[in-house]
């Protein structure tokens, strides 16, 4: 009976996730792979970094995710003069209580959009570290838990643009995935030009899942089966990144665990109850590329180098 109930719940979750992806695709037209990766990142309990030029839909995707899931949403525009207290909050002395009272910052939400994160200074960037990793913040000697679920979507502009500060490796590693949206194809762009304003469309979006259902979906991801043979493949992949043939430095154990979580989420979204090598390969580039630097003379970007490594590794 319990097994049947579990299967019924899993079918319901997959049905809801199908509606979620369809709604996101109706807003961010022509980007089904990117919306799939965004949902997989959320289901895996990670945080998402979107790197691209201004105006290609980074903020639209973040808004659509929050509204489609019925989650509390806050947006912070990162600028050079943004201080850590502007993000986390600050204690202010109040005469009535004759003491300091903590006023929460925008980080106390469920979906936080850190817009143009690389336009803020390193101190403010690092203020997100504890929140992203520990789901809590510390201020004035007290630790305060963040609402659950908690999901950070950060956008950044290419580093060659003026007024940007490159994210340090420790900050990049906190993002489970990094995706690029790119320009729309001609058909999708025509649909954008002929359709209604995205802001009006976003304003009409209703939730297709409730926060409790999202937590159930995240639990279902953790229950997706991983066979010993799949772990052998994953270990071989991780070892190959450390061989010195492809990258300057290999993957950390945390990155390996993140890759497995993302592969589990991808398997659930594809309607599977187990992880296959195809799931690992489907999420490898968005999970790994921002963590790895190709060796000198590779002649490829990080994502292309990850693809070349996967092709050379083959299936065990």
CSV table of C-alpha atoms in Angstrom, one decimal:
chain,number,residue,atom,x,y,z
A,1,UNK,CA,0.0,0.0,0.0
A,2,UNK,CA,2.8,2.4,0.9
A,3,UNK,CA,4.5,1.7,-2.4
A,4,UNK,CA,1.3,2.4,-4.3
A,5,UNK,CA,0.8,5.7,-2.4
A,6,UNK,CA,4.4,6.7,-3.2
A,7,UNK,CA,4.0,5.9,-6.9
A,8,UNK,CA,0.7,7.9,-7.0
A,9,UNK,CA,2.4,10.9,-5.3
A,10,UNK,CA,5.3,10.7,-7.7
A,11,UNK,CA,2.8,10.7,-10.7
A,12,UNK,CA,1.1,13.8,-9.3
A,13,UNK,CA,4.4,15.5,-8.8
A,14,UNK,CA,5.5,14.8,-12.4
A,15,UNK,CA,2.1,16.1,-13.6
A,16,UNK,CA,2.5,19.3,-11.7
A,17,UNK,CA,6.1,19.7,-12.9
A,18,UNK,CA,4.9,19.3,-16.5
A,19,UNK,CA,2.5,22.2,-16.0
A,20,UNK,CA,5.3,24.2,-14.5
A,21,UNK,CA,7.6,23.7,-17.4
A,22,UNK,CA,4.8,24.5,-19.9
A,23,UNK,CA,4.0,27.8,-18.1
A,24,UNK,CA,7.7,28.8,-18.0
A,25,UNK,CA,8.1,28.0,-21.7
A,26,UNK,CA,5.1,30.2,-22.5
A,27,UNK,CA,6.9,33.2,-21.0
A,28,UNK,CA,10.5,32.5,-22.0
A,29,UNK,CA,9.8,31.4,-25.6
A,30,UNK,CA,12.3,29.3,-27.5
A,31,UNK,CA,14.4,28.3,-24.4
A,32,UNK,CA,13.1,24.9,-23.3
A,33,UNK,CA,16.5,23.6,-22.3
A,34,UNK,CA,17.3,26.6,-20.1
A,35,UNK,CA,13.9,26.4,-18.4
A,36,UNK,CA,14.4,22.6,-17.8
A,37,UNK,CA,17.8,23.3,-16.2
A,38,UNK,CA,16.3,26.1,-14.1
A,39,UNK,CA,13.6,23.8,-12.7
A,40,UNK,CA,16.1,21.0,-12.2
A,41,UNK,CA,18.4,23.3,-10.2
A,42,UNK,CA,15.5,24.3,-8.0
A,43,UNK,CA,14.4,20.7,-7.5
A,44,UNK,CA,17.9,19.7,-6.6
A,45,UNK,CA,18.0,22.3,-3.8
A,46,UNK,CA,20.7,24.4,-5.5
A,47,UNK,CA,21.1,28.0,-6.6
A,48,UNK,CA,21.1,29.2,-10.2
A,49,UNK,CA,23.5,31.7,-11.9
A,50,UNK,CA,22.4,33.1,-15.2
A,51,UNK,CA,25.2,34.8,-17.2
A,52,UNK,CA,24.4,36.7,-20.4
A,53,UNK,CA,24.0,40.1,-22.0
A,54,UNK,CA,21.3,42.5,-20.6
A,55,UNK,CA,17.8,42.1,-22.0
A,56,UNK,CA,17.8,38.4,-23.0
A,57,UNK,CA,15.3,37.3,-20.4
A,58,UNK,CA,17.3,36.6,-17.2
A,59,UNK,CA,15.0,38.6,-14.9
A,60,UNK,CA,11.9,37.3,-16.7
A,61,UNK,CA,12.9,33.7,-15.9
A,62,UNK,CA,13.4,34.5,-12.3
A,63,UNK,CA,10.0,36.2,-12.0
A,64,UNK,CA,8.2,33.5,-13.8
A,65,UNK,CA,9.7,30.8,-11.6
A,66,UNK,CA,8.7,32.6,-8.4
A,67,UNK,CA,5.2,33.3,-9.5
A,68,UNK,CA,4.6,29.9,-10.9
A,69,UNK,CA,5.5,28.3,-7.6
A,70,UNK,CA,3.6,30.7,-5.4
A,71,UNK,CA,6.8,31.7,-3.5
A,72,UNK,CA,7.6,34.9,-1.8
A,73,UNK,CA,9.9,36.9,-4.1
A,74,UNK,CA,12.4,39.7,-3.6
A,75,UNK,CA,14.7,41.4,-6.1
A,76,UNK,CA,17.9,43.2,-5.2
A,77,UNK,CA,19.7,45.3,-7.9
A,78,UNK,CA,23.4,44.9,-7.1
A,79,UNK,CA,25.3,48.1,-7.5
A,80,UNK,CA,28.8,49.3,-6.6
A,81,UNK,CA,27.6,51.1,-3.4
A,82,UNK,CA,25.3,48.2,-2.2
A,83,UNK,CA,26.4,47.2,1.4
A,84,UNK,CA,26.0,43.8,3.1
A,85,UNK,CA,23.5,45.3,5.5
A,86,UNK,CA,21.3,46.3,2.6
A,87,UNK,CA,21.0,42.6,1.8
A,88,UNK,CA,20.9,40.9,5.2
A,89,UNK,CA,19.3,43.5,7.4
A,90,UNK,CA,20.3,45.8,10.2
A,91,UNK,CA,19.6,46.4,13.9
A,92,UNK,CA,18.1,49.8,14.7
A,93,UNK,CA,17.7,51.3,18.1
A,94,UNK,CA,14.1,51.9,19.0
A,95,UNK,CA,13.2,54.3,21.8
A,96,UNK,CA,9.9,52.5,22.6
A,97,UNK,CA,11.5,49.2,23.4
A,98,UNK,CA,14.7,50.8,24.6
A,99,UNK,CA,16.8,48.4,22.6
A,100,UNK,CA,18.0,47.3,19.2
A,101,UNK,CA,15.5,45.7,16.9
A,102,UNK,CA,16.6,43.7,13.9
A,103,UNK,CA,14.9,44.7,10.6
A,104,UNK,CA,15.1,41.9,8.0
A,105,UNK,CA,16.7,42.6,4.7
A,106,UNK,CA,15.4,41.3,1.3
A,107,UNK,CA,17.4,38.0,1.8
A,108,UNK,CA,14.5,36.8,4.1
A,109,UNK,CA,12.4,35.5,1.2
A,110,UNK,CA,12.0,32.3,-0.7
A,111,UNK,CA,13.2,33.3,-4.2
A,112,UNK,CA,15.8,36.0,-4.2
A,113,UNK,CA,16.8,37.5,-7.5
A,114,UNK,CA,20.3,39.0,-7.1
A,115,UNK,CA,20.3,41.1,-10.3
A,116,UNK,CA,23.7,41.9,-11.9
A,117,UNK,CA,25.5,40.4,-8.9
A,118,UNK,CA,28.9,41.1,-10.4
A,119,UNK,CA,28.3,44.9,-10.3
A,120,UNK,CA,28.6,44.8,-6.5
A,121,UNK,CA,31.9,44.8,-4.6
A,122,UNK,CA,33.4,41.6,-3.1
A,123,UNK,CA,32.1,42.3,0.4
A,124,UNK,CA,28.5,42.4,-0.7
A,125,UNK,CA,28.9,39.4,-2.9
A,126,UNK,CA,30.3,37.4,0.0
A,127,UNK,CA,27.4,38.3,2.2
A,128,UNK,CA,25.3,35.8,0.2
A,129,UNK,CA,27.7,32.9,1.0
A,130,UNK,CA,26.3,31.8,4.3
A,131,UNK,CA,22.7,32.3,3.2
A,132,UNK,CA,23.2,30.2,0.1
A,133,UNK,CA,25.1,27.4,1.8
A,134,UNK,CA,23.6,27.2,5.3
A,135,UNK,CA,20.1,28.6,4.6
A,136,UNK,CA,20.7,31.1,7.4
A,137,UNK,CA,22.3,34.5,8.2
A,138,UNK,CA,24.3,35.7,11.2
A,139,UNK,CA,24.0,39.3,12.3
A,140,UNK,CA,24.8,40.9,15.7
A,141,UNK,CA,25.8,37.6,17.1
A,142,UNK,CA,22.6,35.8,16.3
A,143,UNK,CA,21.8,33.2,13.7
A,144,UNK,CA,18.5,33.6,11.9
A,145,UNK,CA,17.0,30.9,9.7
A,146,UNK,CA,15.7,31.7,6.2
A,147,UNK,CA,12.3,30.8,5.0
A,148,UNK,CA,12.0,27.4,3.2
A,149,UNK,CA,12.4,26.7,0.4
A,150,UNK,CA,15.1,29.2,-0.3
A,151,UNK,CA,16.4,29.7,-3.8
A,152,UNK,CA,18.9,32.3,-5.1
A,153,UNK,CA,18.8,33.2,-8.8
A,154,UNK,CA,21.7,35.5,-9.6
A,155,UNK,CA,22.3,37.2,-12.9
A,156,UNK,CA,25.6,38.5,-14.1
A,157,UNK,CA,26.8,40.4,-17.1
A,158,UNK,CA,29.9,39.3,-19.1
A,159,UNK,CA,33.0,40.3,-17.2
A,160,UNK,CA,34.4,42.3,-20.1
A,161,UNK,CA,31.6,44.9,-19.6
A,162,UNK,CA,32.4,48.0,-17.6
A,163,UNK,CA,31.8,48.2,-13.9
A,164,UNK,CA,31.8,44.4,-13.2
A,165,UNK,CA,33.7,42.5,-10.4
A,166,UNK,CA,34.4,38.8,-11.3
A,167,UNK,CA,32.9,36.4,-8.8
A,168,UNK,CA,35.5,34.5,-6.8
A,169,UNK,CA,35.8,30.7,-7.1
A,170,UNK,CA,34.3,30.2,-3.6
A,171,UNK,CA,31.2,32.2,-4.7
A,172,UNK,CA,30.8,30.5,-8.0
A,173,UNK,CA,31.0,27.1,-6.3
A,174,UNK,CA,27.9,27.9,-4.3
A,175,UNK,CA,25.8,28.0,-7.5
A,176,UNK,CA,24.8,24.5,-8.5
A,177,UNK,CA,24.2,25.5,-12.1
A,178,UNK,CA,25.2,28.3,-14.5
A,179,UNK,CA,23.2,28.7,-17.7
A,180,UNK,CA,23.3,31.1,-20.7
A,181,UNK,CA,20.2,32.2,-22.4
A,182,UNK,CA,21.6,33.7,-25.6
A,183,UNK,CA,19.7,35.4,-28.4
A,184,UNK,CA,16.3,33.9,-29.5
A,185,UNK,CA,16.0,32.2,-32.8
A,186,UNK,CA,14.1,34.0,-35.6
A,187,UNK,CA,10.8,32.1,-34.9
A,188,UNK,CA,10.9,32.8,-31.1
A,189,UNK,CA,11.9,36.5,-31.7
A,190,UNK,CA,9.0,36.9,-34.1
A,191,UNK,CA,6.7,35.5,-31.4
A,192,UNK,CA,8.1,38.0,-28.9
A,193,UNK,CA,7.7,40.9,-31.2
A,194,UNK,CA,4.1,40.0,-32.2
A,195,UNK,CA,3.0,38.9,-28.7
A,196,UNK,CA,2.0,40.9,-25.7
A,197,UNK,CA,4.4,42.6,-23.3
A,198,UNK,CA,6.2,40.2,-21.0
A,199,UNK,CA,5.4,42.3,-18.0
A,200,UNK,CA,1.7,42.0,-18.6
A,201,UNK,CA,2.1,38.3,-19.1
A,202,UNK,CA,4.0,37.9,-15.9
A,203,UNK,CA,1.4,39.9,-14.0
A,204,UNK,CA,-1.2,37.3,-15.0
A,205,UNK,CA,0.8,34.2,-14.1
A,206,UNK,CA,-0.8,32.1,-11.3
A,207,UNK,CA,0.9,29.4,-9.2
A,208,UNK,CA,0.8,25.9,-10.7
A,209,UNK,CA,2.4,24.4,-7.6
A,210,UNK,CA,2.2,25.3,-3.9
A,211,UNK,CA,5.3,25.6,-1.7
A,212,UNK,CA,4.4,22.3,0.1
A,213,UNK,CA,4.3,20.5,-3.3
A,214,UNK,CA,7.7,21.9,-4.2
A,215,UNK,CA,9.1,20.5,-1.0
A,216,UNK,CA,7.5,17.1,-1.9
A,217,UNK,CA,9.1,17.3,-5.3
A,218,UNK,CA,12.5,18.0,-3.8
A,219,UNK,CA,12.0,14.9,-1.5
A,220,UNK,CA,11.0,12.9,-4.6
A,221,UNK,CA,14.3,13.9,-6.3
A,222,UNK,CA,16.3,12.5,-3.3
A,223,UNK,CA,14.4,9.2,-3.7
A,224,UNK,CA,15.4,8.7,-7.3
A,225,UNK,CA,17.4,5.5,-7.5
A,226,UNK,CA,21.1,5.5,-8.3
A,227,UNK,CA,22.7,2.2,-9.3
A,228,UNK,CA,26.2,1.2,-8.4
A,229,UNK,CA,27.1,1.2,-12.1
A,230,UNK,CA,26.0,4.9,-12.3
A,231,UNK,CA,28.2,5.7,-9.4
A,232,UNK,CA,31.1,4.0,-11.2
A,233,UNK,CA,30.5,6.3,-14.2
A,234,UNK,CA,30.2,9.4,-12.0
A,235,UNK,CA,33.5,8.6,-10.2
A,236,UNK,CA,35.3,8.0,-13.5
A,237,UNK,CA,34.0,11.4,-14.7
A,238,UNK,CA,35.2,13.2,-11.6
A,239,UNK,CA,38.6,11.4,-11.7
A,240,UNK,CA,38.9,12.5,-15.4
A,241,UNK,CA,38.5,16.2,-14.4
A,242,UNK,CA,41.4,15.7,-12.0
A,243,UNK,CA,43.7,14.0,-14.5
A,244,UNK,CA,45.3,17.3,-15.7
A,245,UNK,CA,44.5,16.5,-19.3
A,246,UNK,CA,41.4,18.7,-19.6
A,247,UNK,CA,41.3,21.2,-16.7
A,248,UNK,CA,43.8,23.1,-14.5
A,249,UNK,CA,42.1,21.8,-11.4
A,250,UNK,CA,39.5,19.0,-11.0
A,251,UNK,CA,36.1,18.9,-9.3
A,252,UNK,CA,35.7,19.1,-5.6
A,253,UNK,CA,33.7,16.4,-3.7
A,254,UNK,CA,30.9,19.1,-3.2
A,255,UNK,CA,30.8,19.6,-7.0
A,256,UNK,CA,30.5,15.8,-7.5
A,257,UNK,CA,27.6,15.6,-5.0
A,258,UNK,CA,26.0,18.6,-6.8
A,259,UNK,CA,26.3,16.8,-10.2
A,260,UNK,CA,24.5,13.7,-8.7
A,261,UNK,CA,21.7,15.8,-7.3
A,262,UNK,CA,21.2,17.6,-10.6
A,263,UNK,CA,21.1,14.3,-12.5
A,264,UNK,CA,18.5,13.0,-10.1
A,265,UNK,CA,16.3,16.0,-10.7
A,266,UNK,CA,16.7,15.7,-14.4
A,267,UNK,CA,15.7,12.0,-14.3
A,268,UNK,CA,12.6,12.9,-12.3
A,269,UNK,CA,11.7,15.6,-14.9
A,270,UNK,CA,12.1,13.0,-17.7
A,271,UNK,CA,9.7,10.7,-16.0
A,272,UNK,CA,12.3,8.2,-14.8
A,273,UNK,CA,12.7,6.5,-11.4
A,274,UNK,CA,16.4,6.0,-11.8
A,275,UNK,CA,19.4,8.0,-13.0
A,276,UNK,CA,21.1,7.1,-16.3
A,277,UNK,CA,24.4,8.3,-17.8
A,278,UNK,CA,22.2,10.4,-20.2
A,279,UNK,CA,20.9,12.4,-17.2
A,280,UNK,CA,24.5,13.0,-16.0
A,281,UNK,CA,25.6,14.2,-19.4
A,282,UNK,CA,22.5,16.4,-19.8
A,283,UNK,CA,23.3,18.5,-16.8
A,284,UNK,CA,27.1,18.2,-16.9
A,285,UNK,CA,27.9,21.4,-18.7
A,286,UNK,CA,25.6,23.7,-16.6
A,287,UNK,CA,26.8,22.1,-13.4
A,288,UNK,CA,30.6,21.9,-14.2
A,289,UNK,CA,31.6,24.5,-16.7
A,290,UNK,CA,31.6,27.5,-14.3
A,291,UNK,CA,33.8,25.5,-11.8
A,292,UNK,CA,36.5,24.4,-14.3
A,293,UNK,CA,39.1,26.2,-16.3
A,294,UNK,CA,40.5,24.4,-19.4
A,295,UNK,CA,44.2,23.7,-19.6
A,296,UNK,CA,46.3,26.2,-21.6
A,297,UNK,CA,46.1,25.6,-25.3
A,298,UNK,CA,42.8,23.8,-25.1
A,299,UNK,CA,41.3,26.1,-27.7
A,300,UNK,CA,37.8,25.6,-26.2
A,301,UNK,CA,35.6,27.3,-23.6
A,302,UNK,CA,34.8,25.5,-20.4
A,303,UNK,CA,31.4,24.1,-21.6
A,304,UNK,CA,32.9,22.8,-24.9
A,305,UNK,CA,35.8,21.3,-22.9
A,306,UNK,CA,33.3,19.5,-20.7
A,307,UNK,CA,31.6,18.1,-23.8
A,308,UNK,CA,34.9,16.9,-25.3
A,309,UNK,CA,35.8,15.2,-22.0
A,310,UNK,CA,32.4,13.4,-21.9
A,311,UNK,CA,32.9,12.2,-25.5
A,312,UNK,CA,36.3,10.9,-24.8
A,313,UNK,CA,35.2,9.2,-21.5
A,314,UNK,CA,32.4,7.3,-23.2
A,315,UNK,CA,30.2,4.9,-21.2
A,316,UNK,CA,31.8,2.4,-18.9
